[in-house]
mmCIF file of C-alpha atoms and ligand atoms in Angstrom:
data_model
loop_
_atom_site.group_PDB
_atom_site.id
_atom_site.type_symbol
_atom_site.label_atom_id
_atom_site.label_comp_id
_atom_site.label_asym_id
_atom_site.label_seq_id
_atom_site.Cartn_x
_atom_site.Cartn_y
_atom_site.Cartn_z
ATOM 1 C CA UNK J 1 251.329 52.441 43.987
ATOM 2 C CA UNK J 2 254.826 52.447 42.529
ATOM 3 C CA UNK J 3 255.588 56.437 42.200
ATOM 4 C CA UNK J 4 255.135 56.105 38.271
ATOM 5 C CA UNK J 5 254.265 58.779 35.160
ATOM 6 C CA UNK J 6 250.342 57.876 34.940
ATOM 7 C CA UNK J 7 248.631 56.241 37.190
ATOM 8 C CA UNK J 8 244.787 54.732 36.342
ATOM 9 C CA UNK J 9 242.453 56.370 38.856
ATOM 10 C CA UNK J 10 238.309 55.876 38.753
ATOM 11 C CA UNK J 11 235.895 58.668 38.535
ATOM 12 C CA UNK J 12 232.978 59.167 40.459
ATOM 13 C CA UNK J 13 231.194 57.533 37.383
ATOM 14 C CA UNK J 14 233.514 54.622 37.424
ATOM 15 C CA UNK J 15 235.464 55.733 34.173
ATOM 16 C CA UNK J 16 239.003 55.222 34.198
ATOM 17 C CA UNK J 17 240.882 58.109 33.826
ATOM 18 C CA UNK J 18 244.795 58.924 33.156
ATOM 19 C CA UNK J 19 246.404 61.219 35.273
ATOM 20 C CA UNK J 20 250.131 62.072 34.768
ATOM 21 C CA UNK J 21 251.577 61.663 37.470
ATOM 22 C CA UNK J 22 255.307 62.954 38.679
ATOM 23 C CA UNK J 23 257.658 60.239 38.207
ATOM 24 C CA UNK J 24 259.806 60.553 41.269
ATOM 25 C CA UNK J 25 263.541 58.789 39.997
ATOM 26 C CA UNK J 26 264.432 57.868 43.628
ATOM 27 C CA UNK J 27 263.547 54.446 45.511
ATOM 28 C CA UNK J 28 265.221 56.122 48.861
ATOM 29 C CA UNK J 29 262.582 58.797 49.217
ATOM 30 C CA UNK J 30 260.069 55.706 49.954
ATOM 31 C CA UNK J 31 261.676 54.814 53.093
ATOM 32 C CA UNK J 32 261.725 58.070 54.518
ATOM 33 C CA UNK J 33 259.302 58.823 57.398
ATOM 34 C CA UNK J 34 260.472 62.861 56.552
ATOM 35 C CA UNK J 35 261.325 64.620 53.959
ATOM 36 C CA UNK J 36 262.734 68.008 54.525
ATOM 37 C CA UNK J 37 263.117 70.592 52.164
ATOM 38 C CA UNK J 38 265.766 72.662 53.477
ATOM 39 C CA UNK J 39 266.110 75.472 51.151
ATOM 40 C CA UNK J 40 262.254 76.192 50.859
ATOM 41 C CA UNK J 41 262.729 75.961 54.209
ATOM 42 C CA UNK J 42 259.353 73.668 53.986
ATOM 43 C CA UNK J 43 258.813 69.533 55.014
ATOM 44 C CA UNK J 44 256.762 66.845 55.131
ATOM 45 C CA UNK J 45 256.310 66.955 58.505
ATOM 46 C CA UNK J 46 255.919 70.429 59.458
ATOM 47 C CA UNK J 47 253.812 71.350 56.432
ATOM 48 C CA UNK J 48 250.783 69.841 54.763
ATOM 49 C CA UNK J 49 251.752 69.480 50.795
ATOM 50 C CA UNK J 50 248.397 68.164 49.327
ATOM 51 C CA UNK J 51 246.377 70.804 50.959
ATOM 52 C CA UNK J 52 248.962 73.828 50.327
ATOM 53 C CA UNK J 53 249.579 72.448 46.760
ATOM 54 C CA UNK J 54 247.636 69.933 45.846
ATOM 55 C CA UNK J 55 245.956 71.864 42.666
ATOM 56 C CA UNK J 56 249.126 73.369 41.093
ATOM 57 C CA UNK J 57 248.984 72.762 37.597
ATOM 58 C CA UNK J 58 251.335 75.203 36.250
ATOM 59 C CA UNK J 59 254.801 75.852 38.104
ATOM 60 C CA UNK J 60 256.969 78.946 36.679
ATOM 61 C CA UNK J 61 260.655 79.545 37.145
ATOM 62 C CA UNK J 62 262.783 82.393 36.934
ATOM 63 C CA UNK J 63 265.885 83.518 38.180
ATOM 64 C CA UNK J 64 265.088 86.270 40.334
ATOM 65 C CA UNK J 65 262.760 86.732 43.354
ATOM 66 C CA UNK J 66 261.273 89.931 42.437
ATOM 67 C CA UNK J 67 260.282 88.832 38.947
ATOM 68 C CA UNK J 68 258.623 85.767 40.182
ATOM 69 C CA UNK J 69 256.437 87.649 42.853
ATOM 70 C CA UNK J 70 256.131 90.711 39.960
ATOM 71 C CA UNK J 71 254.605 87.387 37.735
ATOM 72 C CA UNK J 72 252.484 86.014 40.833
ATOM 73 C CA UNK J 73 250.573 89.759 40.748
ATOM 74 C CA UNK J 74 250.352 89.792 37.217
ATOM 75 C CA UNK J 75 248.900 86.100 36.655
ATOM 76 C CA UNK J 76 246.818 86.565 39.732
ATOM 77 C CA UNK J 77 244.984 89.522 37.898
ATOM 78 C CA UNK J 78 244.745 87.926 34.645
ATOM 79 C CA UNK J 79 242.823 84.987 35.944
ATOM 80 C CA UNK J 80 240.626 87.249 37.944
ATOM 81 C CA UNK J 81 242.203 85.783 41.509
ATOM 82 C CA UNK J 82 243.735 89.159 42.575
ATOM 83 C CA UNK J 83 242.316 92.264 44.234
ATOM 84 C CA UNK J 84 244.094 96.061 43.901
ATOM 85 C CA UNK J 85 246.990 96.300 46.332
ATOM 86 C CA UNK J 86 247.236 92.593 47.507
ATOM 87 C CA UNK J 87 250.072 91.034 48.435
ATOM 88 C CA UNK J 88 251.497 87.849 48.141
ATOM 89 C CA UNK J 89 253.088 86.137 50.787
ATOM 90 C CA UNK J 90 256.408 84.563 49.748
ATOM 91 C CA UNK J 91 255.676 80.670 51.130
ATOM 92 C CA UNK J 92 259.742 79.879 51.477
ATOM 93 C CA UNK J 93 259.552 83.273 53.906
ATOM 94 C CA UNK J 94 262.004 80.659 56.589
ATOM 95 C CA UNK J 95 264.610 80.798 53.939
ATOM 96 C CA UNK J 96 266.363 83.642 52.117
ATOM 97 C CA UNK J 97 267.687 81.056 49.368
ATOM 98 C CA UNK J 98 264.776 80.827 46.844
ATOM 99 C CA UNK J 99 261.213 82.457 46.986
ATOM 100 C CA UNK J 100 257.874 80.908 45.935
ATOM 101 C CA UNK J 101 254.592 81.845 45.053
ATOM 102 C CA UNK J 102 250.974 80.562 44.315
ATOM 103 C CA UNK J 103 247.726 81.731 43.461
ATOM 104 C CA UNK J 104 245.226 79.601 42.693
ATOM 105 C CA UNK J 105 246.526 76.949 40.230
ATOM 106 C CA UNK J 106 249.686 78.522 39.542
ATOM 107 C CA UNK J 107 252.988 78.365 40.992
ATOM 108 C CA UNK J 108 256.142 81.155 40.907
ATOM 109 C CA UNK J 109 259.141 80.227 42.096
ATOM 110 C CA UNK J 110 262.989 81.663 42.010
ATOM 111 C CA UNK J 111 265.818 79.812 41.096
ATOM 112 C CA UNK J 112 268.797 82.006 41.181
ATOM 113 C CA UNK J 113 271.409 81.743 38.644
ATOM 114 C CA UNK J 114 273.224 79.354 36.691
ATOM 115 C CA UNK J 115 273.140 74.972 36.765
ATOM 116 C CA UNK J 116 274.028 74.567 40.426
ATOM 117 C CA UNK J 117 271.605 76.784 41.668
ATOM 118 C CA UNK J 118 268.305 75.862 39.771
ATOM 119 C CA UNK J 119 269.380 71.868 40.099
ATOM 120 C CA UNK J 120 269.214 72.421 43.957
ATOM 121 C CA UNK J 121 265.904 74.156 43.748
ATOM 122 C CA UNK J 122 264.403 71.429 41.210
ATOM 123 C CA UNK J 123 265.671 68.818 43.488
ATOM 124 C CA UNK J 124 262.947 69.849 45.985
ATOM 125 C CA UNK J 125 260.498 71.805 43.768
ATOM 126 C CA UNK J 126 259.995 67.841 42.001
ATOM 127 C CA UNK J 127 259.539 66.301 45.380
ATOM 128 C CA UNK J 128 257.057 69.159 46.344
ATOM 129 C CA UNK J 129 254.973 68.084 43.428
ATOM 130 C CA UNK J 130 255.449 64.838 44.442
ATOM 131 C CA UNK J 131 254.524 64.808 48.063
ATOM 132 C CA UNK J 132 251.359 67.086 46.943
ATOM 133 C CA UNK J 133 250.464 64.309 44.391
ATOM 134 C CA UNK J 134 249.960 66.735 41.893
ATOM 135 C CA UNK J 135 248.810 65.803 38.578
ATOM 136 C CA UNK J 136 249.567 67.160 35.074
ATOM 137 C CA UNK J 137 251.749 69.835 35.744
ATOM 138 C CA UNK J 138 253.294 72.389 33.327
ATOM 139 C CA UNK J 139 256.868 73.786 33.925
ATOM 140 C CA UNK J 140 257.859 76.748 31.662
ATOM 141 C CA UNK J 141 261.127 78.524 32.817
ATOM 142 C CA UNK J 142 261.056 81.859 32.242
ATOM 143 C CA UNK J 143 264.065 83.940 31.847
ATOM 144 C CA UNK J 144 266.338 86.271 29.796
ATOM 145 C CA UNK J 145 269.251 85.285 27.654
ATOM 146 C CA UNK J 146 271.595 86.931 25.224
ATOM 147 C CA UNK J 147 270.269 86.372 21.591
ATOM 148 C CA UNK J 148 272.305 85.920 18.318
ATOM 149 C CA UNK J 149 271.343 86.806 15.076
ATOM 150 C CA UNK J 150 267.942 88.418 16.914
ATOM 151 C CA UNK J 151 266.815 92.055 17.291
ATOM 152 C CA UNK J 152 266.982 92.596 21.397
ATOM 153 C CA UNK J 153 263.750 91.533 22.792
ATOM 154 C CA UNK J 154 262.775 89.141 20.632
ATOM 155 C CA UNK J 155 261.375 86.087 22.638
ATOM 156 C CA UNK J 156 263.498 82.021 22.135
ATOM 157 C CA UNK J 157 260.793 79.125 23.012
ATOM 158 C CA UNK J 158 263.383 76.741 23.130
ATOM 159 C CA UNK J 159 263.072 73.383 20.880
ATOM 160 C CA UNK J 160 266.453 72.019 22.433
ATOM 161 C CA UNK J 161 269.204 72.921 25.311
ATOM 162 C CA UNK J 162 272.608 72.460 24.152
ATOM 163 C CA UNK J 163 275.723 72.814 25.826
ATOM 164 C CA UNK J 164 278.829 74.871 24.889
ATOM 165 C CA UNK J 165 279.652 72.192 21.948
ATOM 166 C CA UNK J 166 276.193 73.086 20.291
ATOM 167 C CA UNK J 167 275.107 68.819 21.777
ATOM 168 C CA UNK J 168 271.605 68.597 23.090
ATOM 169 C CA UNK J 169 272.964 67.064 26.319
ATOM 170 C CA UNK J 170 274.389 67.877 29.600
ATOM 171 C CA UNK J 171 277.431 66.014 31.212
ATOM 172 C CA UNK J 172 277.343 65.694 35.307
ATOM 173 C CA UNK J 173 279.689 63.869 37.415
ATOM 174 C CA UNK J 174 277.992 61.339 39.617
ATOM 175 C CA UNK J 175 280.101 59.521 41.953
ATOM 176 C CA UNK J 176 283.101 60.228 39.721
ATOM 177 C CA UNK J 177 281.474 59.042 36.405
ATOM 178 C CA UNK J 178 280.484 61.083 33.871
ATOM 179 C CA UNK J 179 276.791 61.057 32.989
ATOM 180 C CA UNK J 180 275.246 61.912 30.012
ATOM 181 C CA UNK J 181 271.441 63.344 30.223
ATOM 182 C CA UNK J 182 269.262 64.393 27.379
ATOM 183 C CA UNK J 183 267.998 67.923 27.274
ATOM 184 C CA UNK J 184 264.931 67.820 24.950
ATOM 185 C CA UNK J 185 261.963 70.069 25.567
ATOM 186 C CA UNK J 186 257.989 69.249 25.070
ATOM 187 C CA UNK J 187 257.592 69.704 21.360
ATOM 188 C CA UNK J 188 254.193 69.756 21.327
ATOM 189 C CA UNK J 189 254.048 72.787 24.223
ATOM 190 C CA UNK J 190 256.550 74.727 22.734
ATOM 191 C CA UNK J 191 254.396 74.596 19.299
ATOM 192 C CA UNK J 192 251.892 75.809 21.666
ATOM 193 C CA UNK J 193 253.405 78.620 23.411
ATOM 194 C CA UNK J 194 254.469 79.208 19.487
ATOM 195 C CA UNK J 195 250.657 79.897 18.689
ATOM 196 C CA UNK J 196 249.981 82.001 21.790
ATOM 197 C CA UNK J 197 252.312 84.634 20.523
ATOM 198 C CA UNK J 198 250.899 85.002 16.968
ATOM 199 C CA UNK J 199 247.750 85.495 19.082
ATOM 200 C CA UNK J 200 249.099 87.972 21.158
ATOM 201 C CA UNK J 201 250.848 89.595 17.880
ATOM 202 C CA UNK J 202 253.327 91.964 20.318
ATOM 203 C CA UNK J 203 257.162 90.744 19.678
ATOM 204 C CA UNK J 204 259.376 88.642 17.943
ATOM 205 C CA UNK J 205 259.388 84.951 18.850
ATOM 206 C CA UNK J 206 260.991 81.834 17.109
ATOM 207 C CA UNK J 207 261.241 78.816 18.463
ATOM 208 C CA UNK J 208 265.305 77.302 18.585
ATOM 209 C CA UNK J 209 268.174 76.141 20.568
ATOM 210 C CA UNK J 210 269.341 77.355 23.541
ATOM 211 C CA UNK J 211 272.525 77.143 24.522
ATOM 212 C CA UNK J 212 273.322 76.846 27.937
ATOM 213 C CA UNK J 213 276.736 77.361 29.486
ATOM 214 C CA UNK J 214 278.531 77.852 32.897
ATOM 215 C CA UNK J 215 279.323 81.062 33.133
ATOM 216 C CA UNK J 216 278.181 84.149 32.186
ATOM 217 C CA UNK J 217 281.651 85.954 30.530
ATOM 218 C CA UNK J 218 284.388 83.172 28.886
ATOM 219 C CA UNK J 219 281.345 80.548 28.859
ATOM 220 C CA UNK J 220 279.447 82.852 26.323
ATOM 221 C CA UNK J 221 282.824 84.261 24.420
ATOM 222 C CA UNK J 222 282.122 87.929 25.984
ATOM 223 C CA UNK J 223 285.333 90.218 25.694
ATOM 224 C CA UNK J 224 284.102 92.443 28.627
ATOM 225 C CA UNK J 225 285.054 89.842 31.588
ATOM 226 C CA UNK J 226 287.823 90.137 33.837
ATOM 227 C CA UNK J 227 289.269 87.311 32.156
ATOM 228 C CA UNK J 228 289.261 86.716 28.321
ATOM 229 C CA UNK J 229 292.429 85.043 26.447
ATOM 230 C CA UNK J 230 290.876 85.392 22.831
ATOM 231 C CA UNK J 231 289.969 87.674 20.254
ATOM 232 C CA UNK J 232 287.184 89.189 18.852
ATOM 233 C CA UNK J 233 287.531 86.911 15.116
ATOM 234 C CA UNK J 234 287.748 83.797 17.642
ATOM 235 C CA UNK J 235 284.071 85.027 19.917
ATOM 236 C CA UNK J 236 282.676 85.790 16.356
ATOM 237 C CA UNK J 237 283.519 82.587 14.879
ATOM 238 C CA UNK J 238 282.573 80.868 17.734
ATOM 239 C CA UNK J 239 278.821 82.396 17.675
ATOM 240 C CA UNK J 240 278.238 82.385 14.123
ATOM 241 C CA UNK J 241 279.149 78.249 14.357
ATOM 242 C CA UNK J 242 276.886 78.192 17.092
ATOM 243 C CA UNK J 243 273.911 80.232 14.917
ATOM 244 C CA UNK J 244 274.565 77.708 11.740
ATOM 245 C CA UNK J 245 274.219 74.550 14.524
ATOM 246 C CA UNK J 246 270.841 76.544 15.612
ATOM 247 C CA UNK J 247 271.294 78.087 18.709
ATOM 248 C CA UNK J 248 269.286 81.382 19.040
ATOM 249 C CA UNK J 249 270.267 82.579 22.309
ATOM 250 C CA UNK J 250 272.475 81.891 25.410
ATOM 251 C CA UNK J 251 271.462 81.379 29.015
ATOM 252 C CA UNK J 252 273.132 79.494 32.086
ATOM 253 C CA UNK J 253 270.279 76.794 33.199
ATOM 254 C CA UNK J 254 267.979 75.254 30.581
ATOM 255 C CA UNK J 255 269.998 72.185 30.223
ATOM 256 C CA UNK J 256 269.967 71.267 33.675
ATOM 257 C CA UNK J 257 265.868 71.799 33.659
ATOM 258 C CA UNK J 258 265.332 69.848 30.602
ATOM 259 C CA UNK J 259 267.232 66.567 31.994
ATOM 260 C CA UNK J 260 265.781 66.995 35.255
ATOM 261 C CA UNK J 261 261.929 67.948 33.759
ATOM 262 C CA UNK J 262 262.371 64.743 31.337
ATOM 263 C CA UNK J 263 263.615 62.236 34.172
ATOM 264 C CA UNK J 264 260.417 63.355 36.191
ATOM 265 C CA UNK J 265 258.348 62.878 33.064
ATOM 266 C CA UNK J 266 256.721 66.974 33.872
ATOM 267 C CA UNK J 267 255.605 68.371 30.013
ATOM 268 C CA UNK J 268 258.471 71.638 29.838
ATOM 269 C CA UNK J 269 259.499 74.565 28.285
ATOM 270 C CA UNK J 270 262.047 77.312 28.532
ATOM 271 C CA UNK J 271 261.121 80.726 26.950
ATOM 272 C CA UNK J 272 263.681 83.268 27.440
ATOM 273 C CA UNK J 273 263.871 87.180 26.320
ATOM 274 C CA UNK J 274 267.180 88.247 24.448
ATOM 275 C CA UNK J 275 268.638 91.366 26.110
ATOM 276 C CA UNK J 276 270.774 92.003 23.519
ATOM 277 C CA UNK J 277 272.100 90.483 19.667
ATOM 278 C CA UNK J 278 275.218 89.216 20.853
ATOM 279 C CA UNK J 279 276.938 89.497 17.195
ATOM 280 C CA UNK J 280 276.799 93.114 17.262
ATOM 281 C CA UNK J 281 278.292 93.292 21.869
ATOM 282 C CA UNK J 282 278.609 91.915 24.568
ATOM 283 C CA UNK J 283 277.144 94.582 27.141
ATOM 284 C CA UNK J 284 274.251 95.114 28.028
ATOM 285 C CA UNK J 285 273.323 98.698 27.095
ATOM 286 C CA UNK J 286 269.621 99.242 26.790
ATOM 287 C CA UNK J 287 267.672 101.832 29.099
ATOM 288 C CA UNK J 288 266.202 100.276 32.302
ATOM 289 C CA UNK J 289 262.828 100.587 31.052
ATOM 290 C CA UNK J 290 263.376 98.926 28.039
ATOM 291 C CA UNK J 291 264.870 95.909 30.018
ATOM 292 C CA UNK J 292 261.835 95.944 32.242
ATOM 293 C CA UNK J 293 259.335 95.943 29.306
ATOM 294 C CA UNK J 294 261.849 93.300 27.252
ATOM 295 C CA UNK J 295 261.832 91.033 30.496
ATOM 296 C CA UNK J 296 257.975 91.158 31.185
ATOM 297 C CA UNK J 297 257.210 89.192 27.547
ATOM 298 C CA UNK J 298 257.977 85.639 28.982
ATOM 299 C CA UNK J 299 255.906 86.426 31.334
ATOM 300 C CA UNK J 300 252.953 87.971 29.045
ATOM 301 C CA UNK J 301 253.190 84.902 26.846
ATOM 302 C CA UNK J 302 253.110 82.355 29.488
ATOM 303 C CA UNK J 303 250.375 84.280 31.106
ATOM 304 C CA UNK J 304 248.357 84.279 28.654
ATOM 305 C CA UNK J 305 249.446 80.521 27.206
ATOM 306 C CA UNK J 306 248.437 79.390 31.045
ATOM 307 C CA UNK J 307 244.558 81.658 30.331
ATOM 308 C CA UNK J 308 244.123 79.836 27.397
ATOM 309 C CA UNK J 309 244.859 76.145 29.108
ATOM 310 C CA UNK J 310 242.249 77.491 31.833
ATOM 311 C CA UNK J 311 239.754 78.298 29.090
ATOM 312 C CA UNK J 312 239.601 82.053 30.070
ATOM 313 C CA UNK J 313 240.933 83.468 26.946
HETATM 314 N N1 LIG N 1 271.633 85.946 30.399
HETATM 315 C C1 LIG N 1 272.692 85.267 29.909
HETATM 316 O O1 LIG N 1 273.021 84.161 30.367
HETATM 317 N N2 LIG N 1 273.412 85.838 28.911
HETATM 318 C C2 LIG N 1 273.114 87.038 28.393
HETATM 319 O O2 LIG N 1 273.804 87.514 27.512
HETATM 320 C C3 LIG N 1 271.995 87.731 28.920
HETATM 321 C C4 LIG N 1 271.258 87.158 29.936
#
């Protein structure tokens, strides 16, 4: 079989069935007796992927390492799979670089901050899938972002990623040419993440652009950086233009995920807390608990969006 987005498979009652399959955008990987993962610190020949992940279903991102193991615990206990004081053995353990996750059909995994580090970890998080032969798989990043025109905490599903000129694309140099990739999200999922939190009836969420940038300070027109050659009317301007094109919040690595989630034909979604309203700063000053709780509502929605799917709501 041609590594393809569906594939036609029989059931044990001979009806056909379609099966989305990940579409892997490489002919090379074919012709390779090995593939190595190096920074999961995982391969194809050390390390069985259909049996360690052959039922994944759902795969969830994040930037740090303790807030995906903190969301392995919680999901594990809302789908029953947990027991008190368990622990969950990071799987990339070989590797300080990422971390990763799983418990039962649901996978956690790190990706550190900003484009170049979650396009490395996608890279071999796509061939994982693929080597596993997993089948209709869900990606939802989960993350925090800086909001505009939003009270802090309210939760973005994001409809598109746009880059730092408000277009739904993002630009990468590929043997010196510039290439142009579409950043659309699942329409249909995000709609249904939508629904999950007027179920769960707890915080704000809208669903609207995200726009994703390279840094974390001049990228996103903060004043607080240790470089910053405009003023405060320019940042303003700048935000309130990006509010009117329909951006709701800033983060550093939806774009990235979108192109790569689309080329791979994986259903995606990005759903990110603000921390603050960036109209009214550009530190964040809230108490640490307040963070904490702000930052756990990705992962309650997706939680509970990922129940539902399982029929355990
Ligand atoms: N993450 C970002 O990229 N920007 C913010 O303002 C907050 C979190």
């Amino acid at each position: 079989m041609a590594p393809g987005s569906s594939d036609e498979k029989k059931t044990d009652d001979g009806q056909a069935s379609k099966e989305n399959f990940i579409h892997l955008c490489n002919p090379h990987l074919e012709k390779m007796k090995e593939d190595i993962l190096y920074h999961f610190a995982l391969g194809t020949g050390t390390h069985d992927f259909p049996t360690l992940f052959g039922d994944v279903k759902f795969v969830c991102v994040g930037g740090s390492p303790s807030r995906m193991k903190a969301f392995i615990a919680y999901i594990a206990e809302e789908l029953g799979l947990g027991s008190p004081g368990c622990d969950y053995p990071n799987i990339c353990a070989g590797t300080d670089r990422y971390a990763m996750y799983k418990v039962g059909p649901v996978l956690s995994v790190s990706h550190g901050m900003g484009i170049p580090s979650i396009s490395i970890m996608l890279h071999e998080l796509i061939k994982l899938l693929y080597h596993a032969k997993c089948s209709d798989i869900t990606i939802i990043r989960i993350g925090t972002s800086g909001g505009i025109g939003l009270e802090p905490g309210s939760v973005v599903i994001t409809r598109q990623s746009v880059d730092a000129t408000f277009k739904p694309q993002l630009e990468q140099v590929i043997l010196g040419k510039t290439v142009i990739r579409d950043t659309n999200l699942d329409e249909q999922l995000a709609k249904e993440l939508m629904q999950c939190s007027k179920e769960i009836g707890q915080f704000n969420t809208v669903i609207g652009n995200t726009m994703c940038t390279l840094d974390f300070y001049e990228g996103q027109g903060r004043l607080d950086g240790a470089i910053c050659l405009y003023d405060e009317e320019e940042k303003l301007q700048y935000l309130k233009d990006a509010y009117e094109s329909g951006v709701r919040n800033i983060e550093m690595e939806s774009s990235v995920f979108a192109a790569m989630c689309n080329l791979s034909c994986v259903k995606a979604a990005v759903v990110c807390v603000t921390l603050l309203n960036r109209l009214e700063g550009d530190q964040i000053t809230s108490p640490h608990d307040v963070l904490v709780e702000y930052q756990q509502r990705p992962q309650k929605l997706v939680g509970y969006f990922i129940k539902k799917s399982l029929g355990k709501v």
